[in-house]
CSV table of C-alpha atoms in Angstrom, one decimal:
chain,number,residue,atom,x,y,z
A,1,MET,CA,-5.7,113.8,123.1
A,2,PHE,CA,-4.1,113.3,119.7
A,3,ASN,CA,-4.6,115.6,116.8
A,4,ARG,CA,-4.2,114.3,113.2
A,5,ARG,CA,-0.5,115.1,113.2
A,6,ASP,CA,0.1,113.1,116.3
A,7,GLU,CA,-1.8,110.2,114.9
A,8,GLN,CA,0.3,110.3,111.7
A,9,MET,CA,3.4,110.5,113.9
A,10,HIS,CA,2.3,107.5,116.1
A,11,MET,CA,1.7,105.4,113.0
A,12,ALA,CA,5.4,105.6,112.1
A,13,SER,CA,6.5,104.3,115.5
A,14,SER,CA,6.9,100.7,116.5
A,15,SER,CA,8.2,98.8,119.5
A,16,GLY,CA,11.4,96.7,119.6
A,17,GLN,CA,14.9,98.2,119.3
A,18,GLU,CA,13.6,101.7,119.2
A,19,THR,CA,15.8,104.7,120.0
A,20,ILE,CA,14.2,107.8,121.4
A,21,ILE,CA,16.0,111.1,121.7
A,22,ALA,CA,13.6,113.1,123.7
A,23,GLN,CA,13.4,116.8,124.4
A,24,GLY,CA,16.0,118.1,126.9
A,25,VAL,CA,18.8,116.0,125.5
A,26,LYS,CA,21.6,117.0,123.1
A,27,VAL,CA,23.3,114.5,120.8
A,28,GLU,CA,26.6,115.2,119.0
A,29,GLY,CA,28.4,112.9,116.6
A,30,ASP,CA,27.6,110.1,114.1
A,31,PHE,CA,24.5,108.5,115.3
A,32,THR,CA,23.8,105.1,113.7
A,33,SER,CA,21.0,102.7,114.4
A,34,SER,CA,19.5,99.5,113.0
A,35,GLY,CA,16.0,100.1,114.5
A,36,ASP,CA,13.4,102.8,114.5
A,37,VAL,CA,14.5,106.2,115.7
A,38,VAL,CA,12.3,108.9,117.3
A,39,ILE,CA,13.9,112.4,117.7
A,40,ASP,CA,12.4,115.2,119.7
A,41,GLY,CA,15.6,116.7,121.0
A,42,GLU,CA,18.7,118.3,119.4
A,43,VAL,CA,21.1,116.4,117.1
A,44,THR,CA,24.4,117.6,115.6
A,45,GLY,CA,26.5,115.5,113.3
A,46,SER,CA,24.9,112.7,111.2
A,47,ILE,CA,21.9,110.4,111.6
A,48,GLN,CA,21.7,107.0,109.9
A,49,THR,CA,19.1,104.3,110.4
A,50,ALA,CA,18.2,101.2,108.5
A,51,ALA,CA,14.6,101.5,109.7
A,52,SER,CA,12.1,104.4,110.1
A,53,LEU,CA,12.8,107.9,111.5
A,54,ARG,CA,10.3,110.2,113.2
A,55,VAL,CA,11.3,113.8,113.8
A,56,GLY,CA,9.0,115.5,116.2
A,57,GLU,CA,7.9,119.1,116.3
A,58,THR,CA,10.4,120.1,119.0
A,59,ALA,CA,13.4,118.5,117.2
A,60,HIS,CA,16.3,120.6,115.9
A,61,ILE,CA,18.6,118.6,113.7
A,62,HIS,CA,21.8,120.0,112.3
A,63,ALA,CA,22.9,116.8,110.5
A,64,ASP,CA,22.8,114.8,107.3
A,65,VAL,CA,20.0,112.3,107.6
A,66,SER,CA,19.7,108.9,106.1
A,67,ALA,CA,16.8,106.4,106.7
A,68,SER,CA,14.6,103.9,105.2
A,69,SER,CA,11.5,106.0,105.7
A,70,ALA,CA,10.7,109.2,107.6
A,71,VAL,CA,8.0,111.4,109.0
A,72,VAL,CA,9.2,114.9,109.8
A,73,ALA,CA,7.4,117.5,111.9
A,74,GLY,CA,10.5,119.4,113.1
A,75,GLU,CA,13.5,121.2,111.7
A,76,ILE,CA,16.3,119.6,109.7
A,77,GLN,CA,19.4,121.5,108.6
A,78,GLY,CA,21.2,119.1,106.4
A,79,ASN,CA,20.7,116.8,103.4
A,80,VAL,CA,17.9,114.2,103.8
A,81,ARG,CA,18.3,110.9,102.0
A,82,ILE,CA,15.4,108.5,102.4
A,83,ALA,CA,15.3,105.1,100.6
A,84,GLU,CA,11.5,104.9,100.5
A,85,ARG,CA,8.8,107.2,101.7
A,86,LEU,CA,9.3,110.7,103.2
A,87,GLU,CA,6.4,112.5,104.8
A,88,LEU,CA,6.8,116.2,105.6
A,89,LEU,CA,4.1,117.4,108.0
A,90,GLU,CA,2.9,121.1,108.1
A,91,SER,CA,5.3,122.2,110.8
A,92,SER,CA,8.4,120.7,109.1
A,93,ILE,CA,11.3,122.8,107.8
A,94,VAL,CA,14.1,121.3,105.7
A,95,HIS,CA,17.2,123.3,104.8
A,96,GLY,CA,19.1,121.0,102.5
A,97,ASP,CA,18.8,118.6,99.6
A,98,VAL,CA,16.1,116.0,99.7
A,99,ASP,CA,16.5,112.6,98.0
A,100,CYS,CA,13.7,110.0,98.3
A,101,GLN,CA,11.5,107.5,96.4
A,102,THR,CA,8.1,108.8,97.4
A,103,LEU,CA,7.3,112.2,98.9
A,104,SER,CA,4.3,113.5,100.8
A,105,VAL,CA,4.3,117.3,101.6
A,106,ALA,CA,1.6,118.8,103.8
A,107,PRO,CA,0.5,122.4,103.2
A,108,GLY,CA,2.8,124.7,105.2
A,109,ALA,CA,5.9,122.4,105.1
A,110,LYS,CA,9.0,124.3,104.0
A,111,ILE,CA,11.8,122.8,101.8
A,112,ASN,CA,14.8,124.9,100.9
A,113,GLY,CA,17.0,122.7,98.7
A,114,ARG,CA,17.3,120.5,95.7
A,115,LEU,CA,14.7,117.7,95.4
A,116,THR,CA,15.5,114.4,93.7
A,117,MET,CA,13.0,111.6,93.5
A,118,GLY,CA,12.6,108.2,91.9
A,119,GLY,CA,15.3,105.7,92.4
A,120,GLU,CA,18.4,107.8,93.2
A,121,GLY,CA,17.5,107.7,97.0
A,122,LYS,CA,18.1,104.0,97.1
A,123,GLU,CA,21.4,102.9,98.4
B,1,MET,CA,23.5,67.9,140.9
B,2,TYR,CA,22.6,71.2,142.4
B,3,ARG,CA,24.7,73.0,145.1
B,4,TYR,CA,22.6,75.2,147.4
B,5,ILE,CA,24.5,78.3,148.5
B,6,TYR,CA,22.9,79.7,151.7
B,7,ASP,CA,23.6,83.3,152.5
B,8,GLU,CA,24.8,84.1,155.9
B,9,PHE,CA,21.6,86.0,156.9
B,10,THR,CA,19.5,82.9,156.3
B,11,GLN,CA,21.0,81.3,159.5
B,12,ASP,CA,18.8,83.8,161.4
B,13,LYS,CA,16.1,82.1,163.5
B,14,ARG,CA,13.2,83.7,161.5
B,15,PHE,CA,14.2,81.8,158.4
B,16,GLU,CA,14.5,78.4,160.2
B,17,LYS,CA,11.0,77.3,159.3
B,18,ASP,CA,11.3,78.5,155.7
B,19,LEU,CA,14.5,76.6,155.2
B,20,LEU,CA,13.0,73.4,156.7
B,21,ASN,CA,10.1,73.6,154.3
B,22,ILE,CA,12.4,74.3,151.4
B,23,GLU,CA,14.6,71.4,152.2
B,24,ASN,CA,11.6,69.1,152.5
B,25,ARG,CA,10.1,70.2,149.2
B,26,LEU,CA,13.5,69.8,147.4
B,27,THR,CA,13.7,66.3,148.7
B,28,ASP,CA,10.1,65.5,147.6
B,29,LEU,CA,11.0,66.9,144.1
B,30,GLY,CA,14.2,64.8,144.0
B,31,ILE,CA,16.4,67.8,143.5
B,32,ALA,CA,18.0,68.1,147.0
B,33,GLY,CA,21.8,68.6,147.0
B,34,LYS,CA,24.8,69.7,149.0
B,35,ILE,CA,24.3,72.8,151.1
B,36,VAL,CA,27.1,75.3,151.3
B,37,ARG,CA,26.8,78.0,153.9
B,38,MET,CA,28.3,81.5,153.5
B,39,ALA,CA,30.1,82.8,156.6
B,40,LEU,CA,32.3,85.5,157.7
B,41,PHE,CA,36.0,84.9,156.6
B,42,ARG,CA,34.9,82.4,154.1
B,43,ASN,CA,35.4,83.4,150.5
B,44,VAL,CA,32.1,82.8,148.7
B,45,GLN,CA,33.6,82.9,145.2
B,46,GLU,CA,36.3,80.4,146.1
B,47,MET,CA,33.6,78.1,147.6
B,48,VAL,CA,31.5,78.2,144.5
B,49,ARG,CA,34.5,77.8,142.2
B,50,ASP,CA,35.4,74.7,144.2
B,51,GLU,CA,31.9,73.3,143.7
B,52,ILE,CA,32.1,73.9,140.0
B,53,ARG,CA,35.5,72.2,139.9
B,54,HIS,CA,33.9,69.2,141.5
B,55,GLY,CA,31.4,68.9,138.7
B,56,THR,CA,28.3,70.6,139.9
B,57,THR,CA,25.8,71.5,137.1
B,58,GLY,CA,23.8,74.0,139.0
B,59,VAL,CA,24.3,76.6,141.7
B,60,ILE,CA,21.2,77.7,143.6
B,61,ALA,CA,21.5,81.0,145.5
B,62,VAL,CA,19.4,80.9,148.6
B,63,GLY,CA,18.9,84.5,149.8
B,64,ASN,CA,18.3,87.9,148.2
B,65,ASP,CA,19.7,89.9,145.2
B,66,GLU,CA,23.0,90.4,147.1
B,67,THR,CA,23.4,86.6,147.4
B,68,VAL,CA,23.0,86.3,143.6
B,69,HIS,CA,25.4,89.2,143.0
B,70,LYS,CA,28.1,87.3,145.1
B,71,VAL,CA,28.0,84.3,142.8
B,72,ILE,CA,27.6,85.7,139.3
B,73,ASP,CA,31.2,86.5,138.8
B,74,VAL,CA,32.2,82.8,139.2
B,75,ILE,CA,29.3,81.4,137.2
B,76,SER,CA,29.6,83.8,134.2
B,77,GLY,CA,30.8,82.1,131.0
B,78,THR,CA,30.5,78.6,132.5
B,79,ASP,CA,27.9,75.9,131.7
B,80,VAL,CA,26.7,76.0,135.3
B,81,VAL,CA,23.0,76.9,135.7
B,82,LEU,CA,22.1,79.6,138.2
B,83,GLY,CA,18.9,79.2,140.2
B,84,ILE,CA,17.4,81.4,143.0
B,85,ILE,CA,15.4,80.6,146.1
B,86,PRO,CA,14.4,84.1,147.3
B,87,LEU,CA,14.4,84.6,151.0
B,88,GLY,CA,14.4,88.0,152.8
B,89,GLY,CA,14.7,90.9,150.5
B,90,PRO,CA,15.2,92.8,148.2
B,91,ASN,CA,14.4,90.1,145.5
B,92,GLU,CA,14.0,92.3,142.4
B,93,LEU,CA,16.0,89.8,140.2
B,94,ALA,CA,13.9,86.8,141.3
B,95,ARG,CA,10.7,88.9,140.6
B,96,MET,CA,12.0,89.7,137.0
B,97,LEU,CA,12.8,86.0,136.4
B,98,GLY,CA,9.4,85.0,137.6
B,99,VAL,CA,10.7,83.1,140.7
B,100,PRO,CA,8.3,83.2,143.7
B,101,ASP,CA,9.5,83.7,147.3
B,102,GLY,CA,10.4,80.8,149.6
B,103,VAL,CA,9.2,77.2,149.1
B,104,ALA,CA,7.3,78.0,145.9
B,105,ALA,CA,10.6,78.6,144.2
B,106,CYS,CA,11.4,74.9,144.5
B,107,ASP,CA,8.8,74.0,141.8
B,108,VAL,CA,10.4,76.6,139.5
B,109,LEU,CA,13.8,74.9,140.0
B,110,SER,CA,12.2,71.5,139.3
B,111,ALA,CA,10.6,72.7,136.0
B,112,ARG,CA,14.1,73.9,134.9
B,113,ILE,CA,13.2,76.5,132.2
B,114,ILE,CA,16.6,77.8,131.3
B,115,GLU,CA,17.3,81.2,129.7
B,116,LYS,CA,20.7,82.5,128.6
B,117,ILE,CA,20.9,86.1,129.7
B,118,ASP,CA,23.3,89.0,129.3
B,119,VAL,CA,25.3,90.6,132.0
B,120,GLY,CA,26.3,94.2,132.3
B,121,ILE,CA,29.8,95.3,133.3
B,122,VAL,CA,30.8,98.6,134.9
B,123,ASN,CA,34.5,99.2,135.5
B,124,GLY,CA,35.1,95.5,135.5
B,125,LYS,CA,32.2,94.7,138.0
B,126,ARG,CA,29.2,92.7,136.7
B,127,PHE,CA,25.6,93.7,137.2
B,128,LEU,CA,22.5,91.8,136.4
B,129,THR,CA,19.6,94.2,136.8
B,130,SER,CA,20.4,97.9,136.3
B,131,LEU,CA,22.7,100.7,137.1
B,132,SER,CA,21.5,104.2,138.0
B,133,VAL,CA,22.8,107.7,138.5
B,134,SER,CA,20.6,110.4,140.1
B,135,LYS,CA,21.3,114.1,139.4
B,136,PHE,CA,23.0,113.1,136.1
B,137,CYS,CA,24.3,116.0,134.0
B,138,SER,CA,27.6,114.5,132.7
B,139,GLU,CA,28.6,113.6,129.2
B,140,LEU,CA,27.7,110.1,127.9
B,141,THR,CA,29.7,108.6,125.1
B,142,CYS,CA,27.6,106.0,123.3
B,143,ASP,CA,29.1,103.1,121.3
B,144,GLY,CA,32.2,105.2,120.8
B,145,THR,CA,30.6,107.3,118.1
B,146,TYR,CA,28.4,109.9,119.6
B,147,ARG,CA,27.9,111.9,122.8
B,148,VAL,CA,24.7,112.6,124.7
B,149,THR,CA,24.3,115.4,127.2
B,150,PRO,CA,21.2,116.3,129.1
B,151,ASP,CA,20.3,120.1,129.1
B,152,VAL,CA,19.5,120.0,132.8
B,153,GLU,CA,20.1,117.6,135.7
B,154,GLY,CA,18.3,114.4,135.1
B,155,HIS,CA,18.2,110.7,136.0
B,156,LEU,CA,20.2,108.0,134.2
B,157,GLU,CA,19.4,104.3,134.2
B,158,VAL,CA,21.2,101.6,132.3
B,159,ARG,CA,19.0,98.5,132.3
B,160,ASN,CA,19.9,94.9,131.6
B,161,LEU,CA,17.0,93.2,133.4
B,162,ALA,CA,14.9,95.9,134.9
B,163,GLY,CA,11.8,98.0,134.5
B,164,ASP,CA,8.6,98.4,136.4
B,165,ALA,CA,5.5,97.4,134.5
B,166,SER,CA,3.2,98.9,137.1
B,167,ARG,CA,4.8,102.3,136.4
B,168,ASN,CA,4.3,101.8,132.6
B,169,GLU,CA,8.0,101.3,132.2
B,170,ARG,CA,9.3,99.0,129.4
B,171,ILE,CA,10.9,95.8,130.7
B,172,SER,CA,14.4,95.6,129.1
B,173,ASP,CA,15.2,92.3,127.4
B,174,PRO,CA,18.3,90.7,128.9
B,175,THR,CA,18.6,88.4,125.9
B,176,ASP,CA,19.0,91.0,123.2
B,177,GLY,CA,22.7,91.8,123.7
B,178,ARG,CA,22.0,95.4,124.5
B,179,LEU,CA,21.7,97.7,127.5
B,180,GLU,CA,18.7,99.9,127.5
B,181,THR,CA,19.9,103.3,128.5
B,182,VAL,CA,17.2,105.6,129.8
B,183,ILE,CA,17.7,109.4,130.5
B,184,ARG,CA,14.9,111.2,132.2
B,185,VAL,CA,14.9,115.0,132.1
B,186,GLY,CA,12.3,117.5,133.3
B,187,VAL,CA,11.5,120.0,130.5
B,188,LYS,CA,9.6,123.2,131.0
B,189,HIS,CA,6.4,123.1,129.1
B,190,GLY,CA,3.6,125.5,128.3
B,191,TRP,CA,2.9,129.1,129.5
B,192,PHE,CA,3.3,128.4,133.2
B,193,GLY,CA,6.6,126.6,132.7
B,194,ARG,CA,5.4,123.3,134.3
B,195,ARG,CA,8.0,120.6,134.1
B,196,ARG,CA,7.2,117.5,132.1
B,197,MET,CA,9.4,114.4,132.3
B,198,CYS,CA,10.9,113.5,128.9
B,199,GLU,CA,12.4,110.1,128.5
B,200,SER,CA,15.2,109.2,126.0
B,201,VAL,CA,15.9,105.5,125.3
B,202,LEU,CA,19.0,104.3,123.7
B,203,PRO,CA,19.8,100.6,123.1
B,204,LEU,CA,23.6,100.4,123.5
B,205,THR,CA,26.4,97.9,123.8
B,206,GLN,CA,29.0,100.2,125.2
B,207,LEU,CA,28.9,103.5,127.0
B,208,ALA,CA,31.2,105.7,129.0
B,209,ILE,CA,30.4,108.3,131.6
B,210,ARG,CA,32.9,111.1,132.1
B,211,SER,CA,32.4,113.7,134.9
B,212,GLU,CA,34.5,116.5,136.2
B,213,LYS,CA,33.3,116.0,139.7
B,214,PRO,CA,33.0,112.5,141.4
B,215,ILE,CA,29.5,111.1,140.9
B,216,ALA,CA,27.8,108.1,142.7
B,217,ILE,CA,26.4,105.3,140.6
B,218,THR,CA,24.4,102.3,142.0
B,219,ALA,CA,24.8,99.0,140.2
B,220,ASP,CA,22.7,96.1,141.5
B,221,GLY,CA,22.3,98.0,144.8
B,222,GLU,CA,26.0,98.6,145.3
B,223,GLU,CA,27.3,102.1,145.2
B,224,MET,CA,30.4,103.2,143.3
B,225,ILE,CA,31.9,106.7,143.3
B,226,GLY,CA,34.2,108.1,140.6
B,227,THR,CA,34.6,110.4,137.6
B,228,ARG,CA,35.1,107.7,134.9
B,229,PHE,CA,32.8,104.7,134.3
B,230,ASP,CA,33.1,102.4,131.4
B,231,ILE,CA,30.0,100.3,130.9
B,232,GLY,CA,29.7,97.3,128.6
B,233,ILE,CA,27.8,94.1,128.1
B,234,GLU,CA,28.7,90.4,128.0
B,235,PRO,CA,26.0,88.7,125.9
B,236,SER,CA,24.4,85.4,126.9
B,237,VAL,CA,27.0,84.5,129.6
B,238,ILE,CA,24.7,83.3,132.3
B,239,ARG,CA,22.2,80.4,132.2
B,240,VAL,CA,19.4,81.0,134.7
B,241,ILE,CA,16.4,79.1,135.7
B,242,SER,CA,13.3,81.2,135.2
B,243,GLY,CA,9.6,80.8,136.0
B,244,ARG,CA,6.6,81.0,133.7
B,245,GLY,CA,5.9,84.5,135.2
B,246,ARG,CA,9.1,86.0,134.0
B,247,LYS,CA,8.8,89.7,133.0
B,248,PHE,CA,10.9,89.8,129.8
């Protein structure tokens, strides 16, 4: 059974060279990927992907994040830099500066940081 | 011209009829070749190397996964094509490549659909299918840039050409130049603390396992024990004959 949030989250995923960091796993260091990334576990360091990023409700990220597009439902402590679209779902918490092209914020989402939009997010 | 490498166990009486049928079918298809029999005190790798030196274009392993494992070291990086005629078992590799058991494999060899596939390496030893560690709780260094640690004891599998579609597992692609690293951990879930299996998947080219205590890993069915394992990939080093029913 999927609720609306799950449906939105599933839309962001795709097959291929997908990296999944599930619950019950801790990642430390500079994580770089060229494919889609799904995070439901714990990450400390930095995250960089040239494709889309999906941060699940159970995820705890203590890292600067850089991606092409992102859907966030979990917690991020660090700066978020998204080249295109960033979607913050109602359970999301971001402690850090957000830089993106297009932003969608659901009621209940929390952002504590500076928000920059429109062009500066592009690398 | 193909060279047929018969594993020692195929000399058993119960395979006599199968071998006769195979040899007849190969003759019918016009792809019969020299037969080389493995035996105690005969170095298989030296035998295969000799055949390659004499200009063979294809080596056909007649036997099981272990038979294939015995010849991949010599074939890797050469232009020689590897084929399989599965006999006995286990024949996981042949199944993944879409090669049927026994005499039916001869038609696959005759069709000659060739794929260039990757080979995994662990501490200098090559593996074709996968490597696994049960009760895994050590640190994994991935591509030299980040470390992954499971919160509780889990199961680690590094796949080159593996995966069970019947269990809804993804089949790893042995032509993508990456090893699919899967970590399965049981995570407590809900009010009653029921454990749910969570699966992490990391496509990697290089990984290292470091453990304080010796751990056992199984690569292509062969067990290795140690505290340090360096795992890598050799992309597109083996040319294999696959069937239409290949799984990747």
